[in-house]
Short mmCIF file of C-alpha atoms and ligand atoms in Angstrom, two decimals:
data_model
loop_
_atom_site.label_atom_id
_atom_site.label_comp_id
_atom_site.label_asym_id
_atom_site.label_seq_id
_atom_site.Cartn_x
_atom_site.Cartn_y
_atom_site.Cartn_z
CA MET A 1 32.21 -69.74 154.00
CA PRO A 2 28.81 -68.75 152.57
CA VAL A 3 26.69 -65.49 153.21
CA ASP A 4 24.57 -63.62 155.33
CA PHE A 5 21.42 -65.78 154.55
CA ASP A 6 20.06 -61.76 154.84
CA THR A 7 22.56 -60.57 152.67
CA ILE A 8 21.28 -62.98 149.94
CA VAL A 9 17.35 -62.21 150.99
CA ASN A 10 17.56 -58.56 150.24
CA LEU A 11 19.28 -58.67 147.22
CA ALA A 12 16.27 -61.31 145.35
CA LYS A 13 14.33 -58.77 146.90
CA LYS A 14 16.21 -55.55 146.32
CA ARG A 15 17.03 -57.11 141.85
CA GLY A 16 13.84 -59.33 141.64
CA PHE A 17 14.89 -62.38 142.09
CA VAL A 18 12.42 -63.65 144.30
CA PHE A 19 8.59 -61.86 145.96
CA GLN A 20 6.62 -62.74 148.62
CA SER A 21 3.58 -63.36 147.00
CA SER A 22 0.58 -61.91 147.65
CA GLU A 23 2.80 -58.46 149.40
CA ILE A 24 -0.22 -55.89 148.45
CA TYR A 25 -1.83 -57.80 150.86
CA GLY A 26 0.14 -58.04 153.35
CA GLY A 27 2.19 -61.29 152.22
CA LEU A 28 1.03 -64.91 152.34
CA ARG A 29 3.80 -66.74 154.27
CA SER A 30 5.65 -69.48 153.10
CA ALA A 31 4.92 -69.14 149.03
CA TYR A 32 6.78 -66.91 146.88
CA ASP A 33 6.40 -64.84 142.83
CA TYR A 34 9.75 -65.02 141.11
CA GLY A 35 10.11 -62.26 139.00
CA PRO A 36 11.79 -61.00 136.27
CA LEU A 37 15.55 -62.48 137.23
CA GLY A 38 14.44 -64.84 138.96
CA THR A 39 12.16 -65.91 137.02
CA GLU A 40 15.79 -66.62 134.31
CA LEU A 41 17.48 -68.16 136.79
CA LEU A 42 15.09 -70.93 138.06
CA ARG A 43 14.47 -71.62 134.22
CA ASN A 44 17.84 -71.79 133.49
CA VAL A 45 18.84 -74.54 136.55
CA LYS A 46 16.12 -76.19 134.90
CA ASP A 47 16.75 -76.22 131.28
CA GLN A 48 20.53 -77.46 131.79
CA TRP A 49 19.03 -80.18 134.28
CA TRP A 50 16.63 -81.19 131.44
CA ARG A 51 19.24 -80.33 129.14
CA SER A 52 22.02 -82.98 131.08
CA MET A 53 18.91 -85.62 131.90
CA VAL A 54 16.81 -86.12 128.99
CA ARG A 55 18.51 -84.43 126.13
CA MET A 56 22.71 -85.74 125.98
CA ARG A 57 21.18 -88.74 126.52
CA ASP A 58 19.57 -92.10 125.15
CA ASP A 59 18.27 -93.64 127.85
CA VAL A 60 15.77 -90.61 129.60
CA VAL A 61 12.71 -89.40 128.47
CA GLY A 62 10.28 -87.16 129.25
CA LEU A 63 7.18 -86.48 130.99
CA ASP A 64 5.10 -84.37 131.68
CA SER A 65 1.28 -85.72 134.53
CA ALA A 66 -1.51 -83.75 135.80
CA ILE A 67 -1.05 -82.24 139.29
CA LEU A 68 -4.43 -83.40 140.81
CA GLN A 69 -4.36 -87.73 139.80
CA ALA A 70 -7.35 -90.22 141.49
CA PRO A 71 -6.75 -90.88 144.60
CA GLU A 72 -6.42 -94.38 144.42
CA VAL A 73 -3.05 -93.44 143.45
CA TRP A 74 -1.81 -91.43 147.18
CA GLU A 75 -2.85 -95.17 148.88
CA ALA A 76 -1.27 -97.19 147.21
CA SER A 77 2.49 -95.24 146.96
CA GLY A 78 1.46 -94.81 151.23
CA HIS A 79 1.03 -91.02 150.83
CA LEU A 80 -2.47 -91.53 152.77
CA THR A 81 -1.12 -93.24 155.51
CA SER A 82 2.84 -92.46 155.97
CA PHE A 83 3.37 -88.90 154.64
CA SER A 84 3.06 -87.38 157.66
CA ASP A 85 5.46 -85.35 160.16
CA PRO A 86 5.71 -85.32 164.09
CA LEU A 87 3.92 -82.05 164.97
CA VAL A 88 3.77 -81.48 168.73
CA GLU A 89 2.50 -78.05 170.05
CA CYS A 90 3.90 -75.64 173.00
CA ARG A 91 1.02 -75.19 175.36
CA GLU A 92 2.89 -72.57 176.89
CA CYS A 93 2.29 -70.08 173.79
CA ASN A 94 0.62 -72.53 171.39
CA ALA A 95 3.81 -72.60 168.53
CA ARG A 96 3.51 -75.78 166.27
CA HIS A 97 6.63 -77.32 165.48
CA ARG A 98 8.01 -80.33 163.58
CA LEU A 99 9.21 -82.41 166.76
CA ASP A 100 12.44 -84.16 164.15
CA LYS A 101 13.58 -80.91 163.16
CA LEU A 102 13.43 -79.83 167.49
CA LYS A 103 17.23 -78.97 168.59
CA ASP A 104 16.32 -79.26 171.79
CA THR A 105 12.94 -81.51 172.04
CA ASN A 106 12.03 -80.38 175.41
CA LYS A 107 12.43 -76.69 175.17
CA CYS A 108 9.99 -74.53 172.85
CA PRO A 109 12.43 -72.23 170.70
CA THR A 110 9.36 -69.74 170.25
CA CYS A 111 8.83 -69.40 174.01
CA GLY A 112 11.68 -71.06 175.25
CA ASN A 113 10.02 -72.62 178.12
CA SER A 114 10.03 -76.49 178.63
CA ASP A 115 8.11 -79.60 179.36
CA THR A 116 5.04 -77.97 177.03
CA PHE A 117 5.27 -79.36 174.72
CA THR A 118 1.68 -82.36 173.80
CA GLU A 119 3.06 -85.76 172.53
CA PRO A 120 3.50 -85.64 168.80
CA LYS A 121 0.95 -86.36 166.72
CA GLU A 122 0.93 -87.67 162.97
CA PHE A 123 0.38 -84.88 160.83
CA ASN A 124 -0.28 -85.50 156.78
CA LEU A 125 1.18 -82.79 154.44
CA MET A 126 -0.48 -83.51 151.36
CA PHE A 127 -2.98 -80.79 150.71
CA LYS A 128 -6.73 -81.73 149.68
CA THR A 129 -9.56 -80.47 147.56
CA HIS A 130 -12.20 -81.16 146.18
CA MET A 131 -12.86 -81.81 142.17
CA GLY A 132 -16.16 -80.77 141.19
CA PRO A 133 -18.83 -78.60 142.43
CA VAL A 134 -20.21 -80.10 145.55
CA GLU A 135 -17.73 -80.50 148.72
CA SER A 136 -18.05 -84.02 149.69
CA GLU A 137 -15.59 -86.83 151.36
CA ASP A 138 -16.13 -88.62 147.60
CA ASN A 139 -14.98 -85.95 145.59
CA VAL A 140 -11.43 -85.19 147.47
CA VAL A 141 -8.45 -84.99 145.26
CA TYR A 142 -5.19 -84.51 146.76
CA LEU A 143 -2.28 -81.96 144.91
CA ARG A 144 0.48 -84.14 144.12
CA PRO A 145 3.41 -83.97 146.86
CA GLU A 146 6.12 -84.67 145.18
CA THR A 147 6.13 -85.47 140.54
CA ALA A 148 7.42 -89.46 141.14
CA GLN A 149 4.15 -91.20 141.43
CA GLY A 150 3.39 -89.16 138.53
CA ILE A 151 6.65 -90.78 136.57
CA PHE A 152 4.93 -94.68 138.05
CA ILE A 153 1.34 -94.44 136.96
CA ASN A 154 2.47 -93.63 133.31
CA PHE A 155 5.55 -96.59 133.64
CA GLU A 156 3.93 -98.34 130.90
CA ASN A 157 2.27 -95.92 128.92
CA VAL A 158 5.54 -94.38 128.08
CA ARG A 159 7.34 -98.13 127.78
CA ARG A 160 4.73 -99.05 125.35
CA THR A 161 4.49 -95.48 122.65
CA ALA A 162 8.33 -94.79 123.81
CA ARG A 163 9.71 -97.93 123.12
CA MET A 164 12.46 -98.10 125.91
CA LYS A 165 14.31 -101.06 127.34
CA LEU A 166 15.16 -101.74 130.57
CA PRO A 167 17.68 -99.82 131.37
CA PHE A 168 15.67 -96.17 130.65
CA GLY A 169 13.93 -93.12 133.25
CA ILE A 170 11.37 -90.49 133.20
CA ALA A 171 12.03 -87.51 133.72
CA GLN A 172 9.54 -84.60 135.00
CA ILE A 173 9.43 -81.11 136.17
CA GLY A 174 6.82 -79.78 138.11
CA LYS A 175 5.23 -78.59 140.83
CA SER A 176 4.20 -80.26 144.28
CA PHE A 177 3.01 -78.85 147.30
CA ARG A 178 3.11 -80.10 150.91
CA ASN A 179 1.40 -78.48 153.81
CA GLU A 180 5.14 -78.40 155.16
CA ILE A 181 4.39 -77.35 159.89
CA THR A 182 7.60 -74.90 159.14
CA PRO A 183 7.78 -73.82 156.63
CA GLY A 184 11.23 -71.15 156.13
CA GLN A 185 14.55 -70.06 155.09
CA PHE A 186 12.66 -68.08 152.70
CA VAL A 187 12.75 -69.72 148.91
CA PHE A 188 14.20 -73.41 150.96
CA ARG A 189 10.82 -75.24 152.61
CA THR A 190 7.83 -73.78 151.47
CA ARG A 191 4.34 -74.63 150.60
CA GLU A 192 4.28 -75.16 147.21
CA PHE A 193 7.90 -76.10 145.39
CA GLU A 194 8.88 -77.47 141.92
CA GLN A 195 10.78 -80.86 141.65
CA MET A 196 12.65 -82.09 139.05
CA GLU A 197 12.55 -86.02 139.91
CA MET A 198 13.69 -88.96 137.18
CA GLU A 199 12.64 -92.20 137.82
CA TYR A 200 15.84 -94.51 136.66
CA PHE A 201 13.84 -97.94 135.99
CA VAL A 202 17.00 -101.20 135.99
CA HIS A 203 17.33 -104.92 136.94
CA PRO A 204 16.39 -105.36 140.36
CA ASP A 205 20.59 -107.63 139.73
CA HIS A 206 21.67 -104.25 138.38
CA ALA A 207 20.07 -101.56 141.13
CA ALA A 208 22.78 -100.84 143.60
CA GLU A 209 26.13 -100.41 140.77
CA ALA A 210 23.10 -97.65 138.80
CA PHE A 211 21.72 -96.76 142.60
CA ASP A 212 26.22 -95.26 142.80
CA GLN A 213 26.15 -94.56 139.06
CA TRP A 214 23.20 -92.09 139.57
CA VAL A 215 25.53 -90.67 143.34
CA GLU A 216 28.01 -90.31 141.27
CA THR A 217 25.86 -88.36 138.49
CA ARG A 218 24.10 -85.89 140.44
CA HIS A 219 26.83 -84.93 142.77
CA LYS A 220 28.78 -83.66 139.54
CA TRP A 221 26.30 -81.59 137.94
CA TYR A 222 26.10 -79.31 140.76
CA ILE A 223 29.35 -78.57 140.23
CA ASP A 224 29.79 -78.65 136.60
CA LEU A 225 27.29 -76.03 136.97
CA GLY A 226 29.89 -74.15 139.12
CA MET A 227 29.35 -75.53 142.58
CA SER A 228 32.04 -74.54 144.83
CA PRO A 229 32.99 -78.00 145.88
CA GLU A 230 34.01 -77.34 149.33
CA ASN A 231 30.29 -75.94 149.98
CA ILE A 232 28.27 -79.58 148.30
CA ARG A 233 28.64 -83.10 150.29
CA LEU A 234 27.16 -86.68 149.93
CA ARG A 235 25.34 -88.06 153.05
CA GLU A 236 24.04 -91.05 153.01
CA HIS A 237 20.96 -91.73 155.16
CA ASP A 238 20.70 -94.24 158.75
CA THR A 239 18.44 -96.67 158.22
CA ASP A 240 15.83 -95.01 160.61
CA GLU A 241 15.77 -91.53 158.10
CA LEU A 242 14.80 -93.52 155.03
CA ALA A 243 11.39 -93.15 153.71
CA HIS A 244 9.13 -95.56 153.55
CA TYR A 245 9.56 -96.92 150.07
CA ALA A 246 13.26 -96.50 149.67
CA ASP A 247 16.14 -99.50 150.40
CA GLY A 248 19.34 -96.26 150.77
CA THR A 249 19.50 -93.34 150.09
CA TYR A 250 22.30 -90.78 149.79
CA ASP A 251 21.25 -86.44 150.61
CA VAL A 252 23.35 -84.22 147.76
CA GLU A 253 24.18 -81.82 150.56
CA TYR A 254 24.66 -77.77 150.48
CA LEU A 255 26.43 -75.54 153.69
CA PHE A 256 23.54 -73.07 153.63
CA PRO A 257 24.36 -69.92 155.90
CA TRP A 258 22.72 -71.83 158.34
CA GLY A 259 24.65 -75.27 157.65
CA TRP A 260 24.51 -78.16 155.37
CA ASP A 261 20.99 -78.92 154.40
CA GLU A 262 18.88 -80.94 151.67
CA LEU A 263 19.36 -80.21 148.40
CA GLU A 264 18.65 -83.70 146.81
CA GLY A 265 17.79 -87.03 147.56
CA ILE A 266 18.83 -90.49 146.25
CA ALA A 267 16.53 -93.14 146.81
CA ASN A 268 16.71 -96.80 145.48
CA ARG A 269 13.21 -97.09 145.43
CA THR A 270 13.10 -100.71 145.53
CA ASP A 271 10.11 -102.28 143.21
CA PHE A 272 7.65 -100.58 145.97
CA ASP A 273 5.63 -98.24 143.73
CA LEU A 274 5.16 -100.65 140.44
CA LYS A 275 4.40 -103.36 142.59
CA ALA A 276 2.26 -100.98 145.11
CA HIS A 277 0.26 -99.63 142.01
CA ILE A 278 0.49 -103.42 140.55
CA GLU A 279 -2.04 -104.26 143.76
CA ARG A 280 -3.98 -101.44 144.54
CA SER A 281 -4.75 -101.19 140.49
CA GLY A 282 -4.63 -104.70 139.16
CA GLU A 283 -2.58 -103.48 135.90
CA ASP A 284 0.23 -105.37 134.56
CA LEU A 285 3.16 -102.86 135.01
CA THR A 286 5.92 -106.33 134.47
CA TYR A 287 8.83 -105.94 132.63
CA PHE A 288 9.11 -108.28 129.64
CA ASP A 289 12.98 -108.95 128.61
CA GLN A 290 12.27 -110.23 125.68
CA GLU A 291 16.57 -112.79 125.17
CA ALA A 292 16.66 -113.14 128.35
CA ASP A 293 12.29 -114.24 128.23
CA GLU A 294 11.89 -113.28 132.31
CA ARG A 295 9.36 -111.20 133.56
CA PHE A 296 9.90 -108.83 136.27
CA VAL A 297 9.44 -106.00 138.19
CA PRO A 298 11.68 -103.38 137.82
CA TYR A 299 13.34 -101.84 140.64
CA VAL A 300 13.81 -97.99 140.01
CA ILE A 301 16.68 -95.98 140.95
CA GLU A 302 15.46 -91.84 141.25
CA PRO A 303 17.71 -88.94 141.78
CA ALA A 304 15.25 -86.65 143.51
CA ALA A 305 16.33 -82.32 143.26
CA GLY A 306 14.24 -79.49 144.57
CA ALA A 307 14.17 -76.80 141.62
CA THR A 308 13.38 -74.55 143.56
CA ARG A 309 15.83 -75.17 146.72
CA THR A 310 18.34 -75.45 144.21
CA THR A 311 18.07 -72.06 142.76
CA PHE A 312 18.32 -70.50 146.11
CA ALA A 313 21.83 -72.22 146.91
CA PHE A 314 23.14 -71.32 143.01
CA LEU A 315 22.27 -68.01 144.06
CA ILE A 316 24.03 -68.38 147.86
CA ASP A 317 26.69 -69.78 146.01
CA ALA A 318 27.39 -66.90 143.48
CA TYR A 319 27.51 -64.23 145.80
CA THR A 320 30.27 -62.37 145.71
CA GLU A 321 32.31 -59.06 147.92
CA GLU A 322 35.54 -58.16 146.28
CA GLU A 323 37.06 -54.67 146.85
CA VAL A 324 38.03 -52.61 144.02
CA LYS A 325 39.87 -49.75 144.17
CA GLY A 326 38.33 -49.11 148.48
CA GLU A 327 34.66 -50.04 147.49
CA THR A 328 33.29 -53.29 147.94
CA ARG A 329 32.33 -54.72 144.08
CA SER A 330 29.09 -56.73 144.53
CA VAL A 331 29.24 -60.12 142.00
CA LEU A 332 26.83 -62.94 140.93
CA LYS A 333 29.61 -65.37 140.20
CA LEU A 334 26.96 -67.59 139.23
CA GLU A 335 27.97 -69.87 135.30
CA PRO A 336 27.78 -68.47 133.09
CA ARG A 337 25.02 -71.04 131.65
CA LEU A 338 23.02 -70.16 134.89
CA ALA A 339 22.96 -66.47 134.36
CA PRO A 340 19.91 -64.04 134.32
CA ILE A 341 20.98 -62.06 131.11
CA LYS A 342 23.49 -63.92 129.36
CA VAL A 343 24.65 -59.85 127.86
CA ALA A 344 23.84 -56.66 129.28
CA ILE A 345 24.17 -53.81 125.72
CA LEU A 346 24.59 -50.05 127.74
CA PRO A 347 25.48 -47.39 125.16
CA LEU A 348 27.68 -43.98 127.04
CA SER A 349 25.61 -42.17 126.06
CA LYS A 350 21.92 -41.85 125.58
CA LYS A 351 22.78 -40.10 122.45
CA PRO A 352 19.87 -40.89 119.65
CA ASP A 353 23.12 -42.03 117.43
CA LEU A 354 24.74 -44.43 120.74
CA VAL A 355 20.89 -45.46 121.17
CA ASP A 356 19.86 -46.37 117.11
CA VAL A 357 23.01 -48.92 117.46
CA THR A 358 22.40 -50.38 120.42
CA ARG A 359 19.58 -51.41 119.51
CA LYS A 360 21.23 -52.69 116.37
CA VAL A 361 23.84 -54.73 118.95
CA ALA A 362 20.54 -55.94 120.57
CA ASP A 363 19.02 -56.99 117.82
CA MET A 364 21.99 -58.83 116.59
CA LEU A 365 22.73 -60.45 119.89
CA ARG A 366 18.81 -61.28 121.47
CA ASP A 367 17.78 -64.61 119.25
CA ARG A 368 20.51 -66.67 120.85
CA TRP A 369 20.95 -65.11 124.42
CA GLN A 370 18.56 -63.34 127.32
CA ILE A 371 19.88 -59.62 126.57
CA GLU A 372 19.20 -57.04 128.37
CA VAL A 373 19.94 -53.24 127.30
CA ASP A 374 20.17 -50.45 129.95
CA VAL A 375 20.53 -46.65 129.12
CA THR A 376 20.15 -45.28 132.53
CA GLN A 377 22.44 -43.56 134.91
CA SER A 378 25.88 -43.47 134.77
CA ILE A 379 27.91 -46.18 133.08
CA GLY A 380 30.18 -47.60 136.25
CA ARG A 381 26.44 -47.63 137.71
CA ARG A 382 25.13 -49.73 135.17
CA TYR A 383 28.19 -51.76 135.71
CA ARG A 384 27.71 -52.54 139.18
CA ARG A 385 23.87 -53.63 138.67
CA GLN A 386 24.98 -55.70 135.78
CA ASP A 387 27.56 -57.38 138.48
CA GLU A 388 24.85 -57.77 140.77
CA ILE A 389 22.52 -60.16 138.84
CA GLY A 390 25.56 -62.16 137.63
CA THR A 391 25.59 -60.48 133.86
CA PRO A 392 28.14 -62.40 132.50
CA TYR A 393 29.47 -59.55 129.25
CA CYS A 394 28.55 -56.27 129.35
CA VAL A 395 28.50 -54.45 125.09
CA THR A 396 29.32 -51.31 125.97
CA VAL A 397 28.88 -49.32 122.72
CA ASP A 398 30.64 -45.64 123.01
CA PHE A 399 31.01 -42.33 120.18
CA ASP A 400 34.18 -44.95 119.01
CA THR A 401 31.73 -47.15 117.82
CA LEU A 402 30.14 -44.46 115.32
CA GLU A 403 33.55 -44.21 113.83
CA ASP A 404 35.18 -47.44 114.26
CA ASP A 405 32.66 -50.62 114.13
CA GLN A 406 33.94 -51.46 116.98
CA VAL A 407 32.44 -52.01 120.84
CA THR A 408 34.10 -52.42 124.33
CA VAL A 409 33.30 -56.47 126.48
CA ARG A 410 33.76 -56.69 129.36
CA ASP A 411 34.21 -59.47 131.68
CA ARG A 412 31.83 -59.43 135.13
CA ASP A 413 34.52 -61.72 136.86
CA THR A 414 37.99 -60.16 135.39
CA MET A 415 36.50 -56.42 134.49
CA ALA A 416 38.98 -57.37 131.76
CA GLN A 417 37.90 -54.75 128.72
CA ASP A 418 38.80 -56.10 124.94
CA ARG A 419 37.40 -53.82 121.85
CA ILE A 420 36.00 -56.18 119.30
CA PRO A 421 34.13 -55.54 116.18
CA ILE A 422 30.73 -55.30 115.81
CA GLU A 423 30.91 -58.56 113.33
CA SER A 424 32.40 -60.54 115.16
CA LEU A 425 30.66 -59.97 118.54
CA THR A 426 28.83 -62.69 118.22
CA ALA A 427 31.33 -65.26 116.78
CA TYR A 428 33.47 -64.12 120.33
CA LEU A 429 30.40 -64.12 123.03
CA GLN A 430 30.08 -67.30 121.23
CA GLU A 431 33.25 -68.68 122.66
CA ARG A 432 32.48 -67.99 126.71
CA LEU A 433 29.05 -68.55 126.37
CA PRO A 434 28.28 -72.54 126.47
CA ALA A 435 24.76 -73.83 125.30
N1 GAP B 501 9.76 -88.17 144.67
C1 GAP B 501 11.22 -88.50 146.41
C2 GAP B 501 11.00 -86.81 146.98
O1 GAP B 501 9.94 -86.48 146.64
P1 GAP B 501 11.59 -85.28 148.77
O2 GAP B 501 13.09 -85.68 149.45
O3 GAP B 501 10.31 -85.72 150.00
O4 GAP B 501 11.42 -86.59 147.40
C3 GAP B 501 12.73 -83.84 146.95
O5 GAP B 501 12.07 -84.64 147.70
C4 GAP B 501 13.22 -82.94 147.14
O6 GAP B 501 12.56 -81.89 146.38
C5 GAP B 501 14.40 -82.47 147.84
O7 GAP B 501 15.33 -82.62 147.91
C6 GAP B 501 14.09 -80.89 147.82
O8 GAP B 501 15.17 -80.27 146.97
C7 GAP B 501 13.11 -80.76 147.25
N2 GAP B 501 12.06 -80.77 148.25
C8 GAP B 501 11.13 -81.05 148.83
N3 GAP B 501 10.44 -80.32 149.82
C9 GAP B 501 10.08 -79.36 149.60
C10 GAP B 501 10.02 -78.06 150.11
N4 GAP B 501 8.67 -77.99 151.04
N5 GAP B 501 10.73 -76.68 149.62
C11 GAP B 501 10.94 -76.89 148.67
N6 GAP B 501 12.15 -77.62 148.20
C12 GAP B 501 11.69 -78.76 149.13
#
């Protein structure tokens, strides 16, 4: 059973994972800032994605394209005409809703009145701005609503310079912007968010097979990183749900506190995008297979995940409450690779000789792992804080350490404690903290 929504939002705020943006000015709705722990967690999620999608593979390379792109990109991709949601407004209370997300399409969830909606209007989700000092229709540019188009327009640049042969992929992590009608559920749906997308280019005859493989690979990624298999599922899109570019799509869904919702879409985008850019730009984005002596427009399989949304799901999934000696212990059982802090080093007291050893141990470990030194409060309270932020190991420096050069290592999940010589500590932790 997933954790209650308010509990996890409160934890995220209290421990400094996520803050409301512009809080000192009353907050900017639907925009969030990631605090010290949230930044580490988000970075770890992105690093793990990059590791599995790029570093561990020969057939995928990375890209970091600009957020601002020529308006023609969005004309060609269909975003200017088709990237919209149906918007209705309640005549009674003036609340605006996304029609396709309403449980009852006749009843306003804000005021409860029925039959008060205006006719649905297609509302384009692209954020508009102007490039240069003059605000005119001639210099309109858009903030990208997906990272994917930056990949398509660089297909030939990357293929040529990285000397890639089909099948191959181009991966990108970065910010995207959508003027969502109804942002909400904390960082789940925001107007500024981060995506992790990969476009895998294949021969059209191999697209179906590659699609199946990527659906399986991506589903497995979440489970390998500790997400509970019963809280994650694959759902195939019905034909009427498919995006304007997609031939088939599976969503990876997570059981959020409000029900099943999307983490990632894996789509067969066919040759839609490359063909559209060939047509609009006049450039040759076809692929020539020398061995087969064949020229064609590759098909694209796209696993597109939300980095911020996925981070939120990992946070929810890791949250556990346990009864220990009549007290409730809150623990974030994050997979160690995702944990913001890997090792906390805690001197039993603030006495200078203990703090000195603590600093030495910290300096020994900080080159490899994100660590934290905490000298405040009782050791019990410090353990509770580290449990609540998901630190897999706490290393305690006590008075015996001064005599025997050993420290106590406490495991977050079992609470078992091992006494380890300082000289063996790195090896001990290395065995337990995978890359
Ligand atoms: N290039 C395809 C594409 O962008 P999408 O399903 O619209 O597909 C991919 O987006 C992922 O990006 C989603 O599965 C979700 O995790 C994330 N995402 C989309 N809109 C979001 C929003 N408003 N806030 C947070 N994450 C969002």
